């Protein structure tokens, strides 16, 4: 029996100098966050760490114990800067081993691509005791070890792995959301937002201002695990905005 | 006198449920990372935390002591979910106060926009002892307290604040980089990359694979604080790739 009040949480560690240098715009945070939400799991914390063993070990050990799930992205390729598997094995205190099934997958994948070299065989290395996450895109699988999910850095490869994992993780109720856009300075409606939120238990209202077309506006995102509450809270906010002379645009701007 | 071997580091805390829910794609990590690099400061760690006081306090206290600078983005607006100032004050053990100069800035800014309401005055609140960071975009200033820099969540407002801060922070030598793109599977050249990196002290080579136009490729990013070393390392890698039959494309693909 699923306990409907149980909140399932996840953390994500993005591993890679390329994100910290500003060279690459991360896409995995938004992608994994959205996917987790559909599984009924909330992403509670993200850390971006460099390709440095100690930094990865510290983050893994801090986050794996206080969340139901821990995801990592990046650093599982064949090159010298791919140290994720070794660092996670060190964090867990287990050796690194060649996973026979991963080796077989790579042998098949590289049969028509020049064969399985030593560098490529690195991608079959896992922390001892791991299972594989299927990679339909490019051969090298992802890795699951206990509550840790080791994913690729390339977003579309991780997308494929997430697709394969869909429905396989236990979660709670997904968080539902509704958005109201409004051409109003959020400072004008700060009191209204706080009042409406307080009046609707289990609902949260986030306010996200923007400046567009030379005008000030904001999107208000209402979140709840309960559809009926969400609807009531959204309606109350829309009424409040209307009454103030700021008609809301359902779905946001 | 600047010590050329001193490495200056920064951490960044991105505060906001909207990033963790996947609703909003963060742009501040890449923006601040790139700006820091030009100041000779390396972004060493990023954490994304929810709009929860305890989470912000924990991250602030973990990161402010082990980095030269700590930046935060998000949660400094006028609404009930903007709790960054209070959380940082709590982390520092100082009270929150109205900054007189911030109040004056907001009074001027809102004079022709309906006046300074109580909600808007929230944006003049700072941890006691803070200085202001000019915001040329939208009135409400950023905040500096010791080595902590409290910036806006909206990327173009933070861009303006960074612009104002340019040249004001002490840093070391900026990290220089060169990129070589190549239509090759990175697993083919893993040994070459490791060998070239080992032969050039002070240089790092990152390998970033991609799949485009149905083909496998990678960009190799060479980084060093020394321009001459960078040039030698890049030339050696280009030669190695050429010798293997994979001509490199300077600047990347």
Coordinates of C-alpha atoms in Angstrom, one line a residue, chain A residues 16-31 33-34 37 42-51 58-59 66 77-82 109-110 113-114 117-120 123 137-138 154 156-157 179 185-191 193-194 197 204-211 216 219-221 223 252, chain B residues 16-31 33-34 37 42-51 58-59 66 77-82 109-110 113-114 117-120 123 137-138 154 156-157 179 185-191 193-194 197 204-211 216 219-221 223 252:
Chain A
X16 CA 31.7 18.2 -14.9
X17 CA 34.2 21.0 -15.3
X18 CA 32.4 22.1 -18.5
X19 CA 29.3 23.2 -16.5
X20 CA 31.4 25.0 -13.9
X21 CA 33.5 26.8 -16.5
X22 CA 30.4 28.2 -18.1
X23 CA 31.3 26.5 -21.4
X24 CA 28.3 24.2 -21.4
X25 CA 24.7 25.1 -20.5
X26 CA 23.4 22.3 -18.3
X27 CA 20.1 20.7 -19.5
X28 CA 20.0 17.7 -17.2
X29 CA 18.7 19.5 -14.1
X30 CA 15.4 20.6 -15.8
X31 CA 15.1 17.3 -17.7
X33 CA 13.5 17.4 -12.4
X34 CA 10.5 17.2 -14.8
X37 CA 8.0 15.0 -10.7
X42 CA 10.7 15.6 -5.7
X43 CA 14.1 16.9 -6.6
X44 CA 15.2 18.5 -3.4
X45 CA 18.8 19.5 -4.0
X46 CA 21.3 19.7 -6.9
X47 CA 25.0 20.1 -6.7
X48 CA 27.4 20.8 -9.6
X49 CA 30.9 19.5 -8.8
X50 CA 34.1 19.5 -10.8
X51 CA 35.9 16.4 -12.2
X58 CA 31.8 14.3 -0.6
X59 CA 28.6 15.1 -2.5
X66 CA 19.2 11.9 3.1
X77 CA 32.7 8.0 -20.8
X78 CA 35.9 6.4 -22.0
X79 CA 38.4 9.2 -21.4
X80 CA 40.8 10.1 -18.6
X81 CA 38.5 12.8 -17.2
X82 CA 35.7 10.3 -16.7
X109 CA 27.8 -2.2 -30.1
X110 CA 31.5 -1.8 -31.2
X113 CA 32.7 0.1 -35.1
X114 CA 36.3 -1.0 -34.8
X117 CA 39.4 -1.3 -27.2
X118 CA 40.8 -0.9 -23.7
X119 CA 39.5 2.7 -23.6
X120 CA 36.0 1.6 -24.6
X123 CA 32.6 2.1 -20.0
X137 CA 21.3 5.6 -27.9
X138 CA 25.0 4.8 -27.8
X154 CA 24.9 14.1 -22.8
X156 CA 19.6 13.0 -25.0
X157 CA 21.4 9.8 -23.8
X179 CA 0.2 28.7 -13.8
X185 CA 4.6 44.0 -10.8
X186 CA 4.8 41.2 -8.3
X187 CA 5.3 43.8 -5.5
X188 CA 1.7 45.0 -6.2
X189 CA 0.3 41.6 -5.4
X190 CA 2.7 40.3 -2.7
X191 CA 0.0 40.5 0.0
X193 CA -0.2 35.9 -2.9
X194 CA 0.6 35.4 0.7
X197 CA -1.5 30.7 -0.1
X204 CA 2.3 26.6 -2.6
X205 CA 2.4 29.7 -4.8
X206 CA 5.6 30.7 -6.5
X207 CA 6.0 34.1 -8.1
X208 CA 8.3 34.5 -11.1
X209 CA 8.7 38.1 -12.3
X210 CA 9.9 39.0 -15.8
X211 CA 10.4 42.0 -18.0
X216 CA 6.6 44.2 -16.0
X219 CA 3.9 34.1 -13.6
X220 CA 2.4 32.6 -10.5
X221 CA 2.7 28.9 -10.2
X223 CA 1.5 23.6 -6.7
X252 CA 1.0 31.9 -18.0
Chain B
X16 CA 14.5 28.5 -6.1
X17 CA 11.7 25.9 -6.3
X18 CA 11.2 26.8 -9.9
X19 CA 14.6 25.4 -10.9
X20 CA 14.1 22.2 -8.8
X21 CA 10.7 21.6 -10.3
X22 CA 12.1 21.7 -13.8
X23 CA 9.8 24.6 -14.7
X24 CA 12.6 27.1 -15.3
X25 CA 15.8 26.5 -17.1
X26 CA 18.6 28.0 -15.0
X27 CA 20.8 30.5 -16.9
X28 CA 22.7 32.0 -13.9
X29 CA 25.2 29.1 -13.5
X30 CA 26.7 29.6 -17.0
X31 CA 26.5 33.4 -16.8
X33 CA 30.7 31.0 -14.3
X34 CA 31.8 32.8 -17.4
X37 CA 36.5 33.2 -15.1
X42 CA 37.1 29.7 -10.5
X43 CA 33.6 28.5 -9.8
X44 CA 34.2 25.4 -7.8
X45 CA 30.8 24.2 -6.7
X46 CA 27.1 25.0 -7.3
X47 CA 24.2 24.0 -5.2
X48 CA 20.6 24.4 -6.2
X49 CA 18.4 24.5 -3.1
X50 CA 14.6 25.0 -2.5
X51 CA 12.9 28.0 -1.0
X58 CA 23.1 24.8 5.5
X59 CA 24.4 25.6 2.0
X66 CA 35.8 27.2 2.0
X77 CA 12.0 40.0 -4.5
X78 CA 9.0 41.4 -2.6
X79 CA 6.8 38.2 -2.3
X80 CA 6.3 35.7 0.6
X81 CA 8.5 33.1 -1.1
X82 CA 11.5 35.5 -1.1
X109 CA 12.4 54.0 -8.3
X110 CA 8.8 53.7 -7.2
X113 CA 5.2 53.7 -10.1
X114 CA 2.6 53.9 -7.3
X117 CA 4.5 49.9 -0.4
X118 CA 5.3 47.6 2.5
X119 CA 5.8 44.7 0.1
X120 CA 8.3 46.8 -1.9
X123 CA 13.5 44.7 -1.0
X137 CA 17.6 47.4 -14.3
X138 CA 14.8 47.4 -11.8
X154 CA 16.2 37.0 -13.1
X156 CA 19.3 39.9 -17.0
X157 CA 19.2 41.7 -13.7
X179 CA 38.9 24.1 -28.3
X185 CA 34.4 8.8 -31.2
X186 CA 36.1 10.0 -28.0
X187 CA 36.8 6.3 -27.2
X188 CA 39.2 6.2 -30.2
X189 CA 41.4 9.0 -28.8
X190 CA 41.1 8.4 -25.1
X191 CA 44.8 7.3 -24.9
X193 CA 44.1 12.7 -24.7
X194 CA 45.6 11.3 -21.6
X197 CA 47.6 16.1 -21.0
X204 CA 43.8 20.1 -18.6
X205 CA 42.0 18.5 -21.5
X206 CA 38.3 18.0 -21.2
X207 CA 36.5 15.7 -23.7
X208 CA 32.8 16.5 -24.6
X209 CA 31.3 14.0 -27.0
X210 CA 28.2 14.7 -29.1
X211 CA 26.0 13.1 -31.8
X216 CA 29.9 10.9 -33.6
X219 CA 35.1 18.8 -28.7
X220 CA 38.3 18.8 -26.8
X221 CA 38.8 21.8 -24.5
X223 CA 42.6 24.8 -20.3
X252 CA 35.4 23.4 -32.1

